[in-house]
Coordinates of C-alpha atoms in Angstrom, one line a residue:
M29 CA -20.7 -24.5 -1.6
P30 CA -21.9 -20.9 -1.0
K31 CA -19.2 -18.6 0.3
Q32 CA -19.4 -17.7 4.0
Q33 CA -17.7 -15.1 6.1
I34 CA -14.3 -16.2 7.4
L35 CA -13.5 -15.4 11.0
F36 CA -9.7 -15.3 11.7
L37 CA -9.1 -16.1 15.3
S38 CA -6.1 -14.6 17.1
P39 CA -3.1 -17.0 16.8
R40 CA -1.5 -15.6 19.9
T41 CA -2.9 -13.2 22.6
G42 CA -0.7 -10.2 23.0
D43 CA 0.9 -10.3 19.6
T44 CA 2.4 -7.0 18.6
F45 CA 0.3 -6.7 15.4
Q46 CA -3.1 -7.6 16.9
Q47 CA -5.4 -4.8 17.9
K48 CA -7.0 -6.6 20.8
A49 CA -6.8 -10.2 21.9
Q50 CA -9.7 -12.5 21.1
K51 CA -10.7 -15.3 23.5
D52 CA -9.9 -18.8 22.7
E53 CA -12.8 -21.3 22.4
P54 CA -11.4 -24.8 22.6
S55 CA -14.9 -26.4 22.3
I56 CA -15.4 -24.8 18.9
A57 CA -12.0 -26.0 17.8
K58 CA -12.7 -29.6 18.9
S59 CA -16.1 -29.8 17.3
H60 CA -14.7 -28.2 14.2
A61 CA -11.8 -30.7 14.0
A62 CA -14.3 -33.5 14.4
R63 CA -16.3 -32.2 11.4
V64 CA -13.2 -31.8 9.4
S65 CA -12.2 -35.4 10.0
Q66 CA -15.7 -36.8 9.3
N67 CA -16.1 -34.8 6.1
R68 CA -12.7 -35.7 4.7
T69 CA -13.3 -39.4 5.5
R70 CA -16.5 -39.2 3.5
K71 CA -14.8 -37.4 0.6
K72 CA -11.9 -39.9 0.6
K73 CA -14.3 -42.8 -0.4
K74 CA -15.6 -40.8 -3.4
T75 CA -12.2 -39.7 -4.7
T76 CA -10.0 -42.7 -4.3
T77 CA -9.0 -42.7 -8.0
A78 CA -8.3 -39.0 -8.1
S79 CA -6.2 -39.2 -5.0
R80 CA -3.8 -41.7 -6.7
L81 CA -2.9 -39.0 -9.2
S82 CA -2.1 -36.5 -6.4
T83 CA 1.6 -35.9 -5.6
R84 CA 0.8 -36.3 -1.9
P85 CA -1.5 -39.0 -0.5
Q86 CA -4.8 -37.8 0.9
G87 CA -4.1 -39.5 4.2
D88 CA -0.9 -37.6 4.6
Q89 CA -2.8 -34.4 4.0
E90 CA -5.3 -35.3 6.7
L91 CA -2.6 -36.2 9.1
G92 CA -0.7 -33.0 8.5
L93 CA -3.9 -31.0 8.9
S94 CA -4.9 -32.8 12.1
Q95 CA -1.4 -32.4 13.6
S96 CA -1.6 -28.6 12.9
L97 CA -5.0 -28.3 14.6
L98 CA -5.3 -30.6 17.6
P99 CA -2.1 -30.2 19.6
L100 CA -2.5 -26.4 19.6
P101 CA -6.0 -25.4 20.5
S102 CA -5.0 -21.7 20.6
L103 CA -3.9 -21.8 17.0
Y104 CA -6.9 -23.5 15.5
T105 CA -6.6 -21.8 12.1
S106 CA -9.2 -19.9 10.2
L107 CA -12.8 -21.0 10.9
R108 CA -15.8 -20.3 8.8
T109 CA -19.0 -19.4 10.5
G110 CA -21.5 -22.2 10.0
N111 CA -21.1 -26.0 9.8
S112 CA -19.2 -26.3 6.5
D113 CA -15.6 -27.4 6.1
P114 CA -13.6 -24.2 6.3
F115 CA -10.9 -25.7 4.1
A116 CA -13.2 -27.0 1.3
S117 CA -12.3 -24.0 -0.9
C118 CA -8.8 -23.3 0.4
S119 CA -6.1 -24.2 -2.1
V120 CA -3.3 -24.5 0.5
E121 CA -2.9 -26.4 3.8
V122 CA -3.8 -24.1 6.6
T123 CA -1.1 -24.6 9.2
P124 CA -0.6 -22.5 12.4
R125 CA 1.9 -20.4 10.5
V126 CA -0.6 -19.8 7.6
N127 CA -3.3 -18.9 10.1
E128 CA -0.9 -16.4 11.8
L129 CA -0.2 -14.8 8.4
L130 CA -3.9 -14.5 7.6
H131 CA -4.6 -13.0 11.0
F132 CA -1.7 -10.6 10.5
F133 CA -3.1 -9.5 7.1
T134 CA -6.6 -8.9 8.4
D135 CA -5.8 -7.3 11.7
F136 CA -2.6 -5.4 11.0
Y137 CA -1.8 -4.7 7.4
G138 CA -5.4 -4.3 6.2
S139 CA -6.5 -2.1 9.1
Q140 CA -3.3 -0.4 10.4
A141 CA -0.8 0.0 7.5
Y142 CA -2.8 0.1 4.3
Q143 CA -4.0 3.6 3.4
R144 CA -5.0 4.2 7.0
N145 CA -4.8 8.0 6.9
L146 CA -6.5 8.5 3.5
V147 CA -9.5 6.3 3.1
S148 CA -12.4 5.0 5.2
G149 CA -12.5 1.7 7.0
T150 CA -15.2 0.5 4.6
F151 CA -12.8 0.6 1.6
R152 CA -10.1 -1.2 3.6
A153 CA -12.5 -3.9 4.7
D154 CA -13.6 -4.5 1.1
F155 CA -10.0 -4.7 0.1
V156 CA -9.2 -7.3 2.8
R157 CA -12.3 -9.4 1.9
K158 CA -11.7 -9.3 -1.9
T159 CA -8.0 -10.0 -1.6
L160 CA -8.7 -13.1 0.4
D161 CA -11.4 -14.2 -2.0
F162 CA -9.1 -13.8 -5.0
A163 CA -5.9 -14.9 -3.5
L164 CA -7.0 -18.2 -1.9
Q165 CA -8.9 -19.5 -5.0
N166 CA -5.9 -21.4 -6.5
R167 CA -2.6 -22.7 -5.3
T168 CA -0.4 -20.3 -7.4
S169 CA -1.9 -17.1 -6.1
A170 CA -2.4 -18.5 -2.6
Q171 CA 1.3 -19.4 -2.2
A172 CA 2.5 -16.1 -3.7
F173 CA 0.1 -14.3 -1.4
L174 CA 1.4 -16.1 1.7
S175 CA 4.9 -15.5 0.5
S176 CA 4.3 -11.7 0.4
L177 CA 2.8 -11.8 3.9
I178 CA 5.6 -13.7 5.5
T179 CA 8.1 -11.4 3.9
L180 CA 6.2 -8.5 5.3
R181 CA 6.0 -10.1 8.7
S182 CA 9.7 -10.9 8.8
C183 CA 10.5 -7.2 8.1
L184 CA 9.0 -6.3 11.5
V185 CA 10.8 -9.1 13.4
P186 CA 14.1 -9.6 11.6
D187 CA 15.6 -11.5 14.5
D188 CA 13.1 -14.3 14.4
V189 CA 15.0 -17.3 13.1
D190 CA 12.0 -19.5 12.6
L191 CA 10.2 -16.9 10.7
E192 CA 13.2 -16.3 8.5
R193 CA 13.4 -20.0 7.8
D194 CA 9.8 -20.3 6.9
K195 CA 10.1 -17.2 4.7
E196 CA 12.7 -18.9 2.6
R197 CA 10.6 -22.0 2.2
F198 CA 7.4 -20.0 1.4
N199 CA 9.3 -17.9 -1.2
R200 CA 10.9 -21.0 -2.8
E201 CA 7.6 -22.9 -3.0
A202 CA 5.7 -19.8 -4.4
L203 CA 8.3 -19.2 -7.1
L204 CA 8.4 -22.9 -8.2
T205 CA 4.6 -23.1 -8.3
L206 CA 4.4 -19.8 -10.3
Q207 CA 7.0 -21.0 -12.8
T208 CA 5.1 -24.3 -13.3
D209 CA 1.8 -22.5 -13.8
M210 CA 3.3 -20.1 -16.3
K211 CA 4.7 -23.0 -18.4
E212 CA 1.3 -24.8 -18.4
N213 CA -1.1 -21.9 -18.8
G214 CA 1.0 -19.0 -20.2
H215 CA 0.8 -15.4 -19.1
G216 CA -2.9 -15.0 -19.8
S217 CA -4.4 -16.8 -16.8
S218 CA -5.7 -14.8 -13.8
Q219 CA -4.0 -17.0 -11.3
V220 CA -0.6 -16.3 -12.9
L221 CA -1.3 -12.6 -12.8
M222 CA -2.2 -12.8 -9.2
G223 CA 0.9 -14.8 -8.5
V224 CA 3.2 -12.3 -10.3
K225 CA 1.5 -9.4 -8.4
F226 CA 2.1 -11.0 -5.0
R227 CA 5.7 -11.9 -5.9
F228 CA 6.2 -8.3 -6.9
M229 CA 4.9 -7.2 -3.5
A230 CA 7.1 -9.7 -1.6
A231 CA 10.2 -8.2 -3.3
A232 CA 8.9 -4.7 -2.6
F233 CA 8.4 -5.4 1.1
E234 CA 11.9 -6.8 1.3
G235 CA 13.4 -3.8 -0.4
N236 CA 14.7 -5.9 -3.3
I237 CA 14.4 -3.3 -6.1
I238 CA 15.9 -5.6 -8.8
E239 CA 13.4 -8.4 -8.2
A240 CA 10.5 -6.0 -7.7
T241 CA 11.3 -4.3 -11.0
M242 CA 11.4 -7.6 -12.8
Q243 CA 8.1 -8.9 -11.4
G244 CA 6.5 -5.5 -11.6
N245 CA 7.3 -5.1 -15.3
L246 CA 5.9 -8.6 -15.9
A247 CA 2.7 -7.7 -14.0
K248 CA 2.4 -4.4 -15.9
E249 CA 2.6 -6.2 -19.3
M250 CA -0.1 -8.7 -18.2
L251 CA -2.4 -6.0 -16.9
Y252 CA -1.9 -3.9 -20.0
H253 CA -2.7 -6.8 -22.2
Q254 CA -5.9 -7.6 -20.3
W255 CA -7.0 -3.9 -20.5
C256 CA -6.2 -3.5 -24.2
S257 CA -8.1 -6.8 -25.0
G258 CA -11.2 -5.4 -23.4
R259 CA -11.4 -8.0 -20.6
Q260 CA -10.6 -5.6 -17.8
S261 CA -11.1 -8.4 -15.3
V262 CA -8.7 -7.1 -12.6
D263 CA -10.6 -6.0 -9.5
V264 CA -10.3 -2.3 -8.7
H265 CA -9.2 -3.0 -5.1
E266 CA -6.4 -5.4 -6.3
F267 CA -5.3 -2.9 -9.0
I268 CA -5.2 -0.1 -6.4
H269 CA -3.2 -2.2 -4.0
M270 CA -0.5 -3.0 -6.6
I271 CA -0.2 0.7 -7.5
Y272 CA 0.0 1.6 -3.8
V273 CA 2.9 -0.8 -3.3
D274 CA 4.5 0.5 -6.5
G275 CA 4.3 4.1 -5.3
Q276 CA 5.5 3.2 -1.8
L277 CA 8.5 1.4 -3.2
A278 CA 9.3 4.2 -5.6
L279 CA 9.0 6.8 -2.8
K280 CA 11.3 4.8 -0.6
H281 CA 13.9 4.3 -3.3
L282 CA 13.3 7.8 -4.9
T283 CA 12.8 6.3 -8.3
R284 CA 10.1 6.3 -10.9
T285 CA 7.2 4.0 -10.6
I286 CA 6.9 0.8 -12.7
L287 CA 3.2 1.5 -13.7
D288 CA 2.5 4.6 -15.8
T289 CA 0.2 7.0 -14.0
E290 CA -1.3 8.3 -17.2
W291 CA -2.4 4.8 -18.2
I292 CA -3.7 4.3 -14.6
D293 CA -5.9 7.4 -15.0
K294 CA -7.4 5.9 -18.2
V295 CA -8.1 2.6 -16.5
F296 CA -9.8 4.3 -13.5
Q297 CA -11.6 7.0 -15.5
P298 CA -15.0 5.1 -15.8
I299 CA -15.3 4.6 -12.1
A300 CA -13.7 7.9 -11.0
T301 CA -15.8 10.2 -13.2
P302 CA -19.1 10.0 -11.1
A303 CA -17.2 11.0 -8.0
E304 CA -15.4 13.8 -9.7
K305 CA -18.7 15.3 -10.8
L306 CA -19.9 15.2 -7.2
I307 CA -16.8 16.9 -5.7
E308 CA -16.3 19.4 -8.5
P309 CA -18.2 22.2 -6.8
F310 CA -15.9 21.9 -3.7
W311 CA -12.6 22.6 -5.5
P312 CA -12.8 26.4 -5.5
L313 CA -13.7 26.5 -1.8
I314 CA -11.0 23.9 -0.8
N315 CA -8.2 25.6 -2.6
A316 CA -9.2 29.2 -2.2
D317 CA -6.5 30.0 0.4
M318 CA -3.7 27.8 -1.0
D319 CA -0.4 29.7 -0.9
H320 CA 0.3 31.5 -4.2
S321 CA 4.0 30.2 -4.3
I322 CA 2.7 26.7 -5.2
D323 CA 2.5 27.8 -8.8
H324 CA 3.8 24.8 -10.7
P325 CA 0.6 23.1 -12.1
P326 CA 1.6 19.4 -11.4
L327 CA 2.7 20.3 -7.8
R328 CA -0.4 22.4 -7.2
A329 CA -2.6 19.6 -8.4
L330 CA -0.9 17.3 -5.8
F331 CA -1.5 19.7 -3.0
A332 CA -5.1 20.3 -4.2
R333 CA -5.8 16.6 -4.1
A334 CA -4.2 16.4 -0.6
R335 CA -6.4 19.2 0.7
M336 CA -9.6 17.7 -0.9
T337 CA -8.7 14.3 0.7
R338 CA -8.3 15.9 4.1
Y339 CA -11.7 17.4 3.7
L340 CA -13.5 14.3 2.5
V341 CA -11.9 11.9 5.0
S342 CA -13.0 14.1 7.9
R343 CA -16.7 14.1 6.8
S344 CA -19.3 11.8 8.3
I345 CA -19.8 8.8 6.0
Q346 CA -23.4 7.6 5.1
D347 CA -24.3 4.4 3.3
T348 CA -25.5 6.2 0.1
K349 CA -24.6 5.9 -3.5
E350 CA -22.9 9.3 -3.5
D351 CA -20.7 8.4 -0.5
R352 CA -19.7 5.1 -2.0
C353 CA -18.6 6.9 -5.1
I354 CA -16.5 9.3 -3.1
D355 CA -15.1 6.4 -1.1
I356 CA -13.9 4.9 -4.4
W357 CA -12.4 8.2 -5.4
L358 CA -10.5 8.4 -2.2
G359 CA -9.3 4.8 -2.6
I360 CA -8.1 5.5 -6.2
G361 CA -6.4 8.8 -5.1
S362 CA -4.7 7.3 -2.1
G363 CA -3.5 4.3 -4.1
T364 CA -1.9 6.5 -6.7
F365 CA -0.8 9.5 -4.6
Q366 CA 2.7 8.1 -3.6
A367 CA 3.2 7.2 -7.2
R368 CA 2.6 10.8 -8.4
V369 CA 4.8 12.1 -5.6
A370 CA 7.7 9.8 -6.6
N371 CA 7.4 10.6 -10.3
Y372 CA 7.2 14.3 -9.7
F373 CA 10.4 14.2 -7.5
C374 CA 12.2 12.4 -10.3
A375 CA 11.2 15.3 -12.6
V376 CA 12.6 17.7 -10.0
Q377 CA 15.9 15.8 -10.0
R378 CA 16.1 16.0 -13.8
H379 CA 15.8 19.8 -13.6
L380 CA 18.4 20.1 -10.8
S381 CA 20.9 18.0 -12.8
R382 CA 21.0 20.7 -15.5
T383 CA 24.3 22.6 -15.6
D384 CA 22.7 25.8 -17.1
L385 CA 20.2 26.3 -14.2
S386 CA 20.2 29.8 -12.8
A387 CA 20.3 30.5 -9.1
A388 CA 16.7 31.5 -9.0
D389 CA 15.5 28.4 -10.9
R390 CA 17.7 26.2 -8.7
F391 CA 16.2 27.8 -5.6
T392 CA 12.7 27.2 -6.9
W393 CA 13.3 23.6 -7.9
L394 CA 15.0 22.8 -4.5
T395 CA 11.9 24.2 -2.8
R396 CA 9.6 22.1 -4.9
G397 CA 11.6 19.0 -4.3
A398 CA 11.6 19.5 -0.5
M399 CA 7.8 20.2 -0.6
V400 CA 6.9 17.1 -2.6
L401 CA 9.0 14.8 -0.4
A402 CA 7.5 16.3 2.7
L403 CA 4.0 15.7 1.2
G404 CA 5.0 12.1 0.6
T405 CA 5.8 11.6 4.2
I406 CA 2.4 13.0 5.2
V407 CA 0.3 10.8 3.1
S408 CA 2.2 7.7 4.0
S409 CA 1.4 6.2 7.4
P410 CA 4.5 5.4 9.5
E411 CA 3.5 1.8 9.6
S412 CA 3.3 1.3 5.9
M413 CA 6.5 3.2 5.1
A414 CA 8.4 1.1 7.7
L415 CA 7.4 -2.1 5.9
Y416 CA 9.6 -1.3 2.9
Q417 CA 13.1 -2.3 3.9
V418 CA 15.5 0.3 2.6
R419 CA 18.6 1.0 4.7
V420 CA 21.2 3.7 4.1
P421 CA 23.8 5.1 6.5
G422 CA 22.2 7.8 8.7
G423 CA 18.6 6.9 8.1
D424 CA 16.2 6.1 5.2
R425 CA 16.7 7.6 1.7
L426 CA 13.7 9.9 2.1
T427 CA 15.0 11.6 5.3
V428 CA 18.5 11.8 4.0
K429 CA 17.4 13.4 0.8
L430 CA 15.2 15.9 2.6
R431 CA 18.1 16.9 4.9
E432 CA 20.3 17.3 1.8
I433 CA 17.9 19.5 0.0
I434 CA 16.9 21.6 3.0
T435 CA 20.6 22.3 3.6
Q436 CA 21.0 23.5 0.1
I437 CA 18.0 25.8 0.0
P438 CA 19.4 28.7 2.2
I439 CA 22.8 28.4 0.6
T440 CA 21.2 29.0 -2.8
A441 CA 18.9 31.7 -1.5
S442 CA 21.8 33.7 -0.1
Y443 CA 22.7 34.7 -3.7
L444 CA 19.1 36.0 -4.4
P445 CA 17.2 39.2 -3.4
H446 CA 15.0 38.9 -0.4
S447 CA 12.1 40.2 -2.4
L448 CA 12.1 36.9 -4.3
T449 CA 12.8 34.4 -1.6
R450 CA 10.3 35.8 0.9
N451 CA 7.5 34.7 -1.4
Y452 CA 8.4 31.1 -0.3
D453 CA 8.4 31.7 3.4
C454 CA 5.1 30.0 4.0
V455 CA 5.9 26.8 2.1
H456 CA 9.4 26.7 3.7
L457 CA 7.8 26.9 7.1
W458 CA 5.4 24.1 6.2
T459 CA 8.2 21.9 4.8
Y460 CA 10.3 22.3 7.9
F461 CA 7.4 21.7 10.2
V462 CA 6.5 18.4 8.5
C463 CA 10.1 17.3 8.8
A464 CA 10.4 18.4 12.4
Q465 CA 7.1 16.6 13.2
N466 CA 8.4 13.3 11.9
E467 CA 11.6 13.9 13.8
Q468 CA 9.7 14.5 17.0
R469 CA 7.7 11.3 16.4
E470 CA 10.8 9.2 16.0
L471 CA 12.4 10.6 19.2
Q472 CA 9.2 9.8 21.1
K473 CA 9.2 6.3 19.8
Q474 CA 12.6 5.9 21.4
S475 CA 11.2 7.3 24.7
A476 CA 13.9 10.0 24.4
L477 CA 11.4 12.8 24.6
P478 CA 8.1 13.7 26.2
A479 CA 5.2 14.8 24.0
Y480 CA 5.3 18.4 25.2
Q481 CA 9.0 19.0 24.7
H482 CA 11.2 19.4 21.6
S483 CA 14.8 18.3 21.2
P484 CA 17.0 21.4 21.0
T485 CA 19.7 19.4 19.1
A486 CA 17.3 18.0 16.5
F487 CA 18.2 19.2 13.0
F488 CA 14.8 19.8 11.5
S489 CA 13.3 21.3 14.8
R490 CA 16.0 24.0 14.9
I491 CA 15.5 24.9 11.3
F492 CA 11.7 25.1 11.7
A493 CA 12.1 27.3 14.8
A494 CA 14.5 29.6 13.0
Q495 CA 12.0 30.0 10.1
A496 CA 9.2 30.7 12.5
C497 CA 11.2 33.4 14.2
R498 CA 12.1 34.9 10.9
M499 CA 8.4 35.1 10.0
Q500 CA 7.7 36.7 13.5
L501 CA 5.6 33.7 14.5
S502 CA 5.8 33.1 18.3
Q503 CA 2.9 30.8 19.1
W504 CA 1.4 27.6 17.7
A505 CA -1.9 29.3 16.7
Q506 CA 0.0 31.6 14.4
V507 CA 2.1 28.8 13.0
R508 CA -1.0 26.6 12.3
R509 CA -2.7 29.4 10.4
S510 CA 0.4 29.6 8.1
L511 CA 0.5 25.8 7.7
E512 CA -3.1 25.7 6.6
R513 CA -2.3 27.8 3.6
V514 CA -0.5 24.8 2.3
V515 CA -2.2 21.7 3.9
Y516 CA -2.5 20.8 7.5
F517 CA -2.8 17.1 8.0
D518 CA -1.7 15.9 11.4
P519 CA -3.7 12.8 12.4
L520 CA -0.9 11.3 14.6
I521 CA 0.7 12.4 17.8
P522 CA 2.6 14.5 18.7
N523 CA 0.4 17.3 17.5
G524 CA 2.3 20.5 16.9
A525 CA 0.6 22.2 19.8
F526 CA 2.7 20.0 22.1
W527 CA 6.1 21.1 21.1
V528 CA 6.1 24.1 18.7
D529 CA 5.9 26.8 21.4
D530 CA 8.7 25.1 23.3
A531 CA 10.9 25.0 20.2
I532 CA 10.4 28.7 19.4
S533 CA 10.8 29.9 23.0
H534 CA 14.0 27.9 23.2
L535 CA 15.4 29.7 20.2
T536 CA 14.3 33.2 21.2
G537 CA 14.1 33.0 25.0
P538 CA 16.8 33.9 27.6
T539 CA 18.0 30.3 27.7
G540 CA 18.3 30.0 23.9
P541 CA 21.2 30.9 21.6
G542 CA 20.0 34.6 21.6
S543 CA 17.1 36.9 21.2
F544 CA 16.2 38.0 17.7
A545 CA 15.4 41.5 16.4
L546 CA 14.4 42.8 13.0
R547 CA 17.6 44.3 11.6
D548 CA 16.4 46.1 8.5
Q549 CA 13.5 46.6 6.2
Q550 CA 14.5 43.5 4.1
G551 CA 13.7 41.2 7.0
S552 CA 17.2 40.0 8.1
Y553 CA 17.3 38.7 11.6
L554 CA 20.5 39.1 13.6
P555 CA 21.1 38.1 17.2
I556 CA 21.2 40.9 19.7
T557 CA 23.8 39.3 21.8
G558 CA 26.4 39.6 19.0
S559 CA 29.6 37.6 19.5
E560 CA 28.4 35.9 22.6
T561 CA 26.0 33.8 20.6
A562 CA 27.1 30.3 19.8
P563 CA 26.8 29.3 16.2
M564 CA 24.9 26.3 15.0
T565 CA 26.7 23.2 13.8
E566 CA 24.7 22.8 10.6
T567 CA 24.7 25.4 7.8
Y568 CA 21.5 27.5 7.8
K569 CA 21.8 30.9 6.2
L570 CA 18.9 33.3 5.9
F571 CA 17.4 34.2 2.5
S572 CA 18.4 37.8 2.5
T573 CA 21.5 39.8 3.0
P574 CA 24.6 38.1 4.5
V575 CA 24.5 37.9 8.3
S576 CA 27.4 37.9 10.7
S577 CA 29.4 34.8 11.3
N578 CA 28.0 34.6 14.8
S579 CA 24.4 34.3 13.7
P580 CA 22.6 31.1 14.6
Y581 CA 21.9 30.7 10.9
T582 CA 25.5 30.2 10.0
R583 CA 28.1 27.6 10.8

């Protein structure tokens, strides 16, 4: 039977994950159900002998399918356009819950959470289509795929008891089917590889780092064996998807990725090379004004790729061979970007753990660590990062680690000459802005703050405003010019124009903690109001000569 396009109809109007409700068409459902019943009755006569070998009688399968379709016309499962049986090539029974999960995958994860900020809609649409084509071909991969989806869905609604119960059942069935398939067919079959990959994703979505590491290492061995044997049969979209999840998980847990990025580059080299030749002339122009303090080659390469991605994503896309090559380059880059960020931060942690590190080197590595983590929050959409369940007291690991590092930076800088630390003013401003922007977004999600106002008690917002004042930046236009020397990528609200001016004026205006004046030629800022100024609660010390205990930069 030729493959036809699948149309997933909305399981529930008004669902939180659907972009827009689709109208129910009961007449289509009824006529479709009649065709299903007639076709399956005809098939039953031809396959009586085969059905006896089945673990479940065909009549029970028909009954279960009919019961899942007819009583709920608004949940009439996935329909294929045309007159063919939509379940003829489906390896699992399509119940209302399964239909809901497929709809969730196509309308939320594929379009809203997966690489939304970094690649075009065409790449994501191809990913959705090919994932469904591969995953639903056999029972092992289909059950593992549904297991990962229901785990992902339950992360968004943890209080749904029915969803939690179904998740346990889906996970149990997927694991048993995968184990049986591995015993019968070994590790070399494509369905086993797909099953292991989706089991890895289910564990990653749930935040189970132990299970994810076990399944991820198994998938890595299978992928590496296929690649070394010359088969290279893994679809590029599926490979990128696994790397993307691996990178997201590593970034959330602040660990190294399971897959090796150097090997990944070798795998993607044949399809990435044509695009790299096309964009090579743009590199000098894109990175001409990058701040000179980003001098570590691996870190500079990350920011260069981020700047190129920002440029390419904003361009108008045409259906040409060149644009398709660039689209693949963007997909590969976005799939591996979080992995590179996570691995670079692990290298930073190794350097910071050295006991013989000088104050200057420690200051430099702290700055690099804060920058790369802030970059990781930019390239990850809030939806996708929220799906990886990692909970620690006081917030997620990424925010906690950023707060810890940013608190250490000025303390270390207080022992260094201002001539050294001022070289990093621009990248510090950029790092604090990114953190403050995320902070503003979270406050507005909670309806605690309007878009045009900042929170005067927010940790990152105060540090950002203090750094802007130190650099004598008083308006958003000036701040943005400084941010663009690193990378300016702000596709989501609130835009900095809404709150930056308010944050700076609160710190420097008459209602703020005090007005600031340039104290000496080294650039130390001291409050004019002297002892009347109330100190901040968090430690924030300027990078130059020691300031008075009443300064808003000290405790």
